[in-house]
Coordinates of C-alpha atoms in Angstrom, one line a residue:
M33 CA 20.6 -8.0 -16.3
R34 CA 20.0 -10.6 -19.2
G35 CA 17.4 -9.2 -21.8
R36 CA 17.6 -5.6 -20.3
G37 CA 19.1 -2.7 -22.2
F38 CA 19.7 0.8 -20.7
P39 CA 16.8 3.0 -20.1
P40 CA 15.5 4.7 -23.2
G41 CA 16.1 8.4 -23.8
R42 CA 20.2 8.1 -23.0
R43 CA 22.3 9.1 -25.7
G44 CA 24.2 6.2 -27.1
A45 CA 22.0 3.8 -25.4
R46 CA 21.6 0.5 -27.1
P47 CA 17.9 -0.5 -27.6
R48 CA 16.3 -2.9 -25.3
S49 CA 16.1 -6.4 -26.6
R50 CA 12.8 -8.3 -26.1
S51 CA 13.0 -10.4 -23.0
P52 CA 12.8 -14.0 -23.6
L53 CA 10.7 -14.3 -20.5
H54 CA 8.0 -12.3 -22.1
V55 CA 4.9 -14.2 -23.2
G56 CA 1.8 -13.0 -25.3
A57 CA -1.6 -12.9 -24.3
R58 CA -2.5 -15.8 -26.5
R59 CA 0.2 -17.8 -24.8
V60 CA -0.9 -16.7 -21.5
R61 CA -4.3 -18.0 -22.2
V62 CA -2.8 -21.4 -23.4
R63 CA -0.7 -21.8 -20.2
R64 CA -3.7 -21.1 -18.0
R65 CA -5.6 -23.9 -19.6
L66 CA -2.6 -26.1 -19.1
S67 CA -2.1 -25.2 -15.7
K68 CA -5.7 -26.4 -15.0
R69 CA -5.3 -29.6 -16.7
C70 CA -1.8 -30.3 -15.5
G71 CA -1.6 -28.5 -12.1
F72 CA 0.6 -25.4 -12.5
R73 CA 2.8 -25.4 -9.2
V74 CA 5.2 -22.8 -8.1
R75 CA 7.7 -22.3 -5.4
V76 CA 7.4 -18.4 -4.4
G77 CA 9.8 -16.5 -2.0
L78 CA 8.3 -13.5 -0.2
D79 CA 10.0 -10.9 2.1
A80 CA 7.4 -10.8 4.7
T81 CA 9.6 -8.3 7.1
W82 CA 7.3 -5.5 5.7
A83 CA 4.3 -6.8 7.5
A84 CA 5.8 -5.9 10.8
A85 CA 5.9 -2.1 10.1
E86 CA 2.9 -1.5 12.2
G87 CA 0.4 1.4 11.1
T88 CA 1.3 1.5 7.4
G89 CA -0.3 0.7 4.0
T90 CA 2.9 -1.4 3.1
A91 CA 2.2 -3.6 6.2
S92 CA -1.3 -3.9 5.3
Y93 CA -0.6 -4.7 1.7
T94 CA 1.9 -7.4 2.8
R95 CA -0.3 -9.2 5.2
G96 CA -3.3 -9.1 2.7
L97 CA -1.6 -10.3 -0.2
I98 CA 0.7 -13.1 1.7
R99 CA -2.4 -14.5 3.6
A100 CA -4.3 -14.8 0.3
L101 CA -1.7 -16.1 -1.6
A102 CA -0.9 -18.8 0.9
G103 CA -4.6 -20.0 0.8
H104 CA -3.8 -21.5 -2.5
A105 CA -2.7 -24.8 -1.2
N106 CA -1.3 -26.2 -4.6
H107 CA 1.6 -23.5 -4.4
E108 CA 4.7 -23.3 -2.2
F109 CA 5.9 -20.3 -0.3
V110 CA 8.9 -19.4 1.5
L111 CA 8.5 -16.3 3.7
Y112 CA 11.8 -14.4 4.7
F113 CA 11.6 -12.6 8.2
R114 CA 13.9 -10.8 10.2
P115 CA 15.4 -12.1 13.6
G116 CA 12.8 -10.9 16.2
D117 CA 9.8 -11.1 13.9
E118 CA 8.7 -14.1 15.7
E119 CA 7.2 -11.6 18.3
R120 CA 6.4 -8.5 16.2
N121 CA 5.3 -9.9 12.8
P122 CA 1.7 -11.3 12.6
L123 CA 2.7 -13.4 9.5
F124 CA 5.1 -15.4 11.6
Q125 CA 2.0 -16.9 13.2
L126 CA 0.7 -18.2 9.6
D127 CA 0.6 -21.8 10.1
R128 CA 0.0 -23.6 6.7
A129 CA 1.6 -26.8 5.1
N130 CA 2.5 -24.9 2.0
V131 CA 4.6 -22.3 4.1
T132 CA 8.2 -22.4 5.0
K133 CA 9.7 -19.7 7.3
R134 CA 13.1 -18.3 7.4
C135 CA 14.8 -15.9 9.6
V136 CA 17.5 -13.6 7.5
G137 CA 19.4 -11.1 9.4
G138 CA 22.0 -8.6 7.9
W139 CA 23.6 -5.2 8.3
G140 CA 20.9 -2.6 7.5
Q141 CA 18.5 -2.9 4.7
I142 CA 20.9 -2.9 1.9
G143 CA 23.1 -5.5 3.6
R144 CA 20.4 -7.6 4.4
T145 CA 18.6 -7.5 1.0
W146 CA 21.7 -7.6 -1.3
L147 CA 23.9 -10.0 0.6
S148 CA 22.1 -12.2 3.3
L149 CA 18.7 -12.5 1.4
S150 CA 20.6 -13.0 -2.0
R151 CA 22.4 -15.8 -0.5
E152 CA 19.4 -17.4 1.2
T153 CA 17.0 -17.1 -2.0
R154 CA 19.6 -19.1 -4.1
R155 CA 19.8 -21.9 -1.6
D156 CA 15.9 -22.2 -1.5
R157 CA 15.8 -22.7 -5.3
L158 CA 12.8 -20.7 -5.8
D159 CA 10.6 -20.3 -9.0
I160 CA 9.9 -16.9 -8.2
F161 CA 10.9 -14.1 -5.7
H162 CA 8.5 -11.4 -4.9
S163 CA 9.2 -8.5 -2.9
P164 CA 5.9 -6.7 -1.6
S165 CA 7.7 -3.3 -1.3
Y166 CA 10.7 -2.2 -3.5
F167 CA 13.8 -3.9 -2.3
L168 CA 15.0 -6.9 -4.3
P169 CA 17.9 -9.3 -3.7
V170 CA 20.1 -10.7 -6.4
C171 CA 18.9 -14.2 -7.2
K172 CA 18.7 -16.6 -10.0
A173 CA 15.1 -17.0 -9.9
P174 CA 12.7 -14.5 -11.9
R175 CA 11.9 -11.5 -9.6
V176 CA 8.9 -9.5 -9.1
A177 CA 8.6 -6.3 -7.0
T178 CA 5.7 -4.2 -6.1
F179 CA 6.0 -0.5 -6.4
H180 CA 3.5 1.2 -4.5
D181 CA 4.3 4.6 -6.0
V182 CA 7.4 6.7 -7.0
N183 CA 6.8 9.6 -4.5
M184 CA 10.0 9.4 -3.4
F185 CA 11.1 11.1 -6.7
L186 CA 8.0 13.1 -7.3
Q187 CA 7.5 14.4 -3.8
W188 CA 11.3 14.4 -2.9
N189 CA 10.8 17.8 -1.0
K190 CA 8.3 16.2 1.4
W191 CA 11.1 13.5 2.2
W192 CA 14.1 15.6 2.3
R193 CA 14.0 16.5 6.1
P194 CA 15.9 16.0 9.3
G195 CA 15.8 12.5 10.4
M196 CA 14.5 11.1 7.0
R197 CA 17.1 11.9 4.7
A198 CA 19.2 8.7 4.9
G199 CA 16.1 6.5 4.7
W200 CA 15.1 8.5 1.6
A201 CA 18.4 7.8 0.0
S202 CA 18.4 4.2 0.6
L203 CA 14.7 3.9 -0.9
A204 CA 15.6 5.8 -3.9
I205 CA 18.8 3.9 -4.6
Q206 CA 17.2 0.4 -4.1
T207 CA 14.2 1.5 -6.1
V208 CA 16.1 2.3 -9.2
A209 CA 18.1 -1.0 -8.6
A210 CA 14.9 -3.1 -8.0
S211 CA 13.4 -1.5 -11.3
R212 CA 16.6 -3.1 -13.3
L213 CA 16.8 -6.3 -11.4
A214 CA 13.0 -7.3 -11.7
N215 CA 11.5 -9.3 -14.5
R216 CA 8.2 -7.5 -13.6
I217 CA 7.0 -4.6 -11.6
V218 CA 3.6 -4.7 -10.0
A219 CA 1.7 -1.4 -9.4
D220 CA -1.1 -0.8 -7.2
S221 CA -3.1 1.2 -9.7
H222 CA -2.8 2.3 -13.3
H223 CA -2.1 6.0 -12.2
A224 CA 0.9 4.5 -10.2
A225 CA 1.9 2.3 -13.4
T226 CA 2.0 5.4 -15.6
Q227 CA 4.2 7.4 -13.1
I228 CA 6.5 4.3 -12.7
R229 CA 7.0 3.7 -16.4
R230 CA 7.6 7.4 -16.7
V231 CA 10.0 8.1 -13.9
L232 CA 12.0 5.0 -14.3
H233 CA 12.2 4.6 -18.1
L234 CA 10.0 1.2 -18.3
R235 CA 8.4 -0.2 -21.1
D236 CA 4.4 -0.9 -20.8
S237 CA 5.2 -4.7 -20.7
E238 CA 7.5 -4.4 -17.8
V239 CA 4.6 -3.1 -15.5
D240 CA 1.4 -4.9 -14.4
V241 CA -1.4 -3.5 -12.3
V242 CA -2.8 -5.7 -9.4
Y243 CA -5.2 -3.8 -7.3
P244 CA -4.6 -4.6 -3.4
G245 CA -7.7 -5.8 -1.4
V246 CA -9.7 -4.7 1.8
N247 CA -9.2 -6.6 4.8
D248 CA -12.5 -8.9 5.2
L249 CA -12.7 -7.7 8.7
Y250 CA -14.1 -4.3 7.5
F251 CA -17.1 -6.1 5.7
E252 CA -18.0 -7.9 8.7
E253 CA -21.5 -7.1 10.3
S254 CA -20.7 -7.3 13.9
R255 CA -22.1 -5.4 17.1
D256 CA -19.0 -3.2 17.8
A257 CA -18.9 -1.0 20.8
T258 CA -19.1 2.5 19.2
A259 CA -16.3 4.9 19.5
V260 CA -18.4 7.0 21.8
D261 CA -18.2 4.3 24.3
R262 CA -14.6 3.9 24.3
Y263 CA -13.1 7.4 23.5
A264 CA -16.0 9.4 24.8
L265 CA -16.5 11.0 21.3
H266 CA -19.8 12.1 20.1
E267 CA -19.3 13.4 16.6
Y268 CA -15.9 13.5 14.7
F269 CA -14.1 13.4 11.4
L270 CA -11.5 10.7 11.0
S271 CA -8.1 10.8 9.5
V272 CA -6.3 7.6 8.9
G273 CA -2.7 7.2 7.7
V274 CA 0.9 7.6 8.3
L275 CA 1.5 11.2 9.8
S276 CA 3.7 12.5 6.9
P277 CA 3.6 15.8 4.9
Q278 CA 2.2 14.3 1.8
K279 CA -0.9 13.3 3.8
N280 CA -1.8 17.2 3.8
L281 CA -2.6 17.0 7.8
E282 CA -1.9 20.8 7.9
G283 CA -4.7 21.3 5.3
L284 CA -7.0 18.9 6.9
V285 CA -6.5 20.8 10.4
R286 CA -7.0 24.3 8.8
A287 CA -10.3 23.1 7.1
F288 CA -11.4 21.6 10.2
A289 CA -10.7 24.7 12.4
A290 CA -12.8 26.7 9.7
L291 CA -15.9 24.8 10.3
D292 CA -18.6 26.2 12.6
R293 CA -19.1 22.8 14.6
P294 CA -17.8 23.6 18.0
K295 CA -18.9 20.3 19.4
T296 CA -17.3 17.9 16.6
H297 CA -13.8 16.4 17.0
L298 CA -11.1 15.5 14.5
V299 CA -9.6 12.2 15.2
I300 CA -6.2 11.4 13.8
V301 CA -5.0 7.7 13.7
G302 CA -1.5 6.6 12.4
R303 CA 2.1 6.3 13.2
R304 CA 4.4 9.3 13.4
D305 CA 6.7 9.6 10.3
G306 CA 9.7 11.5 12.1
P307 CA 9.6 14.6 13.8
Y308 CA 7.2 16.1 11.2
F309 CA 3.9 16.0 13.4
D310 CA 5.3 17.1 16.6
Q311 CA 7.1 20.0 14.9
T312 CA 4.5 21.1 12.4
V313 CA 1.2 19.9 12.8
G314 CA 1.0 19.9 16.7
P315 CA 2.0 23.8 16.8
L316 CA -0.5 24.5 14.2
I317 CA -3.3 22.6 16.1
D318 CA -2.3 25.0 19.0
E319 CA -2.2 27.9 16.9
L320 CA -5.7 27.5 15.5
H321 CA -6.9 27.0 19.1
V322 CA -8.4 23.6 18.3
T323 CA -6.4 21.5 20.7
S324 CA -9.3 20.4 22.8
R325 CA -11.0 19.0 19.8
V326 CA -8.4 17.3 18.0
R327 CA -7.5 13.7 19.4
V328 CA -4.3 11.9 18.0
L329 CA -4.6 8.4 18.7
G330 CA -1.5 6.9 17.2
V331 CA -1.7 3.4 15.7
V332 CA -4.8 1.3 16.9
P333 CA -5.7 -2.4 16.5
D334 CA -7.9 -3.3 13.4
L335 CA -11.0 -3.9 15.6
I336 CA -10.8 -0.7 17.0
L337 CA -10.3 1.0 13.7
R338 CA -13.3 -0.5 12.6
R339 CA -15.2 0.8 15.5
L340 CA -13.5 4.4 14.7
Y341 CA -14.8 4.1 10.9
R342 CA -18.3 3.0 11.7
S343 CA -18.9 5.9 14.2
A344 CA -17.3 8.6 12.2
L345 CA -19.2 11.5 10.2
A346 CA -16.8 10.8 7.4
L347 CA -13.1 9.6 6.7
V348 CA -11.2 12.6 5.3
F349 CA -8.3 11.7 3.1
P350 CA -6.9 15.0 1.5
S351 CA -3.4 13.6 0.4
F352 CA -1.2 15.3 -2.0
A353 CA -0.1 11.8 -3.6
E354 CA -1.1 8.4 -3.2
G355 CA -0.3 5.2 -5.1
F356 CA -3.4 3.6 -4.1
G357 CA -4.9 4.6 -0.6
L358 CA -6.3 1.8 1.5
P359 CA -8.0 3.8 4.1
P360 CA -10.9 5.2 1.7
L361 CA -11.6 1.6 0.6
E362 CA -11.6 0.4 4.5
A363 CA -14.1 3.1 5.4
M364 CA -16.4 2.5 2.4
A365 CA -16.5 -1.2 3.5
C366 CA -17.7 0.1 6.8
G367 CA -20.4 2.3 5.2
T368 CA -18.5 5.5 6.0
P369 CA -18.7 8.5 3.7
V370 CA -15.5 9.4 2.3
V371 CA -14.0 12.9 1.4
A372 CA -10.9 12.4 -0.6
A373 CA -8.1 14.4 -2.7
C374 CA -8.8 14.6 -6.6
A375 CA -5.1 13.6 -6.6
G376 CA -2.8 10.5 -7.4
S377 CA -4.6 7.3 -7.7
L378 CA -7.7 8.4 -5.5
P379 CA -10.0 9.3 -8.1
E380 CA -9.2 5.9 -9.7
V381 CA -9.8 4.2 -6.4
V382 CA -12.9 6.2 -5.0
A383 CA -14.7 6.9 -8.4
D384 CA -18.0 8.4 -7.7
A385 CA -18.4 6.6 -4.2
G386 CA -17.0 9.7 -2.3
L387 CA -16.7 13.4 -2.5
L388 CA -13.3 14.4 -4.4
I389 CA -11.7 17.7 -3.5
D390 CA -8.7 20.0 -4.4
P391 CA -6.2 19.1 -1.8
N392 CA -4.7 22.8 -2.2
D393 CA -8.2 24.4 -1.7
I394 CA -8.9 24.7 2.3
R395 CA -12.4 26.2 1.5
D396 CA -13.3 23.3 -0.8
L397 CA -12.4 20.7 1.7
A398 CA -14.2 22.3 4.5
E399 CA -17.4 22.7 2.5
A400 CA -17.1 18.9 1.5
M401 CA -16.6 18.2 5.2
S402 CA -19.8 20.3 6.1
A403 CA -21.9 18.8 3.4
V404 CA -21.3 15.3 4.4
A405 CA -22.0 16.1 8.3
D406 CA -25.0 18.3 7.6
D407 CA -26.8 16.3 4.6
K408 CA -28.1 13.0 5.9
S409 CA -29.4 12.2 2.4
L410 CA -25.9 12.8 0.8
A411 CA -24.1 10.7 3.6
G412 CA -26.5 7.9 3.1
T413 CA -26.1 7.9 -0.7
L414 CA -22.1 7.9 -0.2
S415 CA -22.5 5.0 2.3
E416 CA -24.4 2.7 -0.1
R417 CA -22.1 3.6 -3.1
G418 CA -19.0 3.1 -1.0
R419 CA -20.0 -0.5 0.1
M420 CA -20.6 -1.4 -3.3
R421 CA -17.3 0.2 -4.6
A422 CA -15.3 -1.6 -1.9
R423 CA -16.8 -4.9 -2.8
L424 CA -14.7 -4.5 -6.0
F425 CA -11.4 -4.9 -4.0
R426 CA -10.9 -8.3 -2.3
W427 CA -7.8 -9.9 -1.5
S428 CA -8.9 -13.2 -3.1
T429 CA -9.3 -11.4 -6.4
S430 CA -5.7 -9.7 -5.8
A431 CA -4.0 -13.1 -5.2
R432 CA -5.5 -14.8 -8.4
R433 CA -4.3 -11.8 -10.5
M434 CA -0.8 -12.2 -8.9
F435 CA -0.9 -15.7 -10.0
D436 CA -1.4 -14.7 -13.5
V437 CA 1.5 -12.4 -13.3
Y438 CA 3.6 -15.2 -11.8
E439 CA 2.4 -17.8 -14.5
S440 CA 3.1 -15.6 -17.5
F441 CA 7.0 -16.0 -17.0
A442 CA 7.5 -18.7 -14.3

C-alpha cells in the first residue's frame, strides 16, 4: 500500500515512510477552523451489515455510530447492506436525505468484502470508506477500520473450538489484511489501542481512540413494567453478552452457586456463540444444582433489556478480556450497580463506578456479588456513580470525534 512499509521488527524490512496523508495537530486545528468557515463536507461509505448481528456488541456499535453520524446533515453517507437486510437490519429503515443505501451480495465474507464491495465502493466515488468491524475492501478512497480488540490472537484458545475455527481463520486473516489496507485504525479504548499496536506492529499515529456511546434509551426515565411482572423474578443478578468462553460464564455460575441466597436468581441474556454454552455451561449449571435458579433468556429487545437492567441487583460482567464493554455502561445508565472484571479495558471504562474483581478468583467474585446485594448503601453509591460515569459516553460525542478522524486526512 502507498506510504506503508513492512511491520517493524522483521529482519531486512525497509523502514516505513511517513504517510503523505498524515497531518500534525496544528494542521488539524487549522483545518477545523476552515471547515467551520467553508463548510467541510465528506462522502462516507459505511458497511452497515454488522448492525444485523442481533445480540452482539458489534451490532450495538454499528447502529449507534451510523445513526449519530447520519444526524450530521452536511455530510453524505452511503450504507452498504446485504440482500435480505431490508427485513432484518434496523439501519435499513434509516430514512434521511443524506443517506443512500446499496445492497451488495457476494460469496462468503471474504468474497463480498474483497470483490463485490471493492467494486461497488469504487463506483460510488467516496471520500472515505469506514468499516465498523475489521473487514475492509480494496478501494481508492482513504480507509478507516474500527478494531474492537485483537482477542482473536490474544485469546485464540477460546476461539479454537468446533464450529468456530473457520470463522476464526477468516477473522484473523482479514484483520491482518485490514491493518495494512487502512489509513487509520480506530480503537474503542486506550487499552485496546495499545494491544492493537503491539500485536499488529502499528505506529502510534496509525491508531486513534474513539469511545463508543450508550444508547439514549438507557438514560430515559420511563415507567417500565418491572422484570418481576414479565418474568416472575423477584431478585436476581444479571449477565449480558454473547455466550462465549471469554465472558467467563463458568466462573459466574460457580460464584452464583457459592452464594447463600436460595431465593435469588441468575438471569443470562445473550446470543449463543456456537455449541459452547450448551456443551459446557449448561452441564455445569446442572452439576451445581442451580438449574431452577438460572434463567437463560437469549436475545431480548432493547426495551425489555432496559427493564431487566433496572430491576437487577447488579450486572455481573466477569470477562477475561474486553476491548470496551457496552453492557456495564448500559447498566450504569439505568442506575444498576456493576460488578466487573479488572481485566482488559473494563477498568478504563468502569473506573470507580463499579466493583472490580479478579475474573480468575471465584471467591472474590462471589463476595462482590454478596456485598452489592446486602449493602444498600454501597448499592446506592454505585448507582449514583454509575449514572455520572455513563453520561460521559454519548454517541453524539463519538460522532464528533469520528469526524475529527475523517477530517484529519480526507
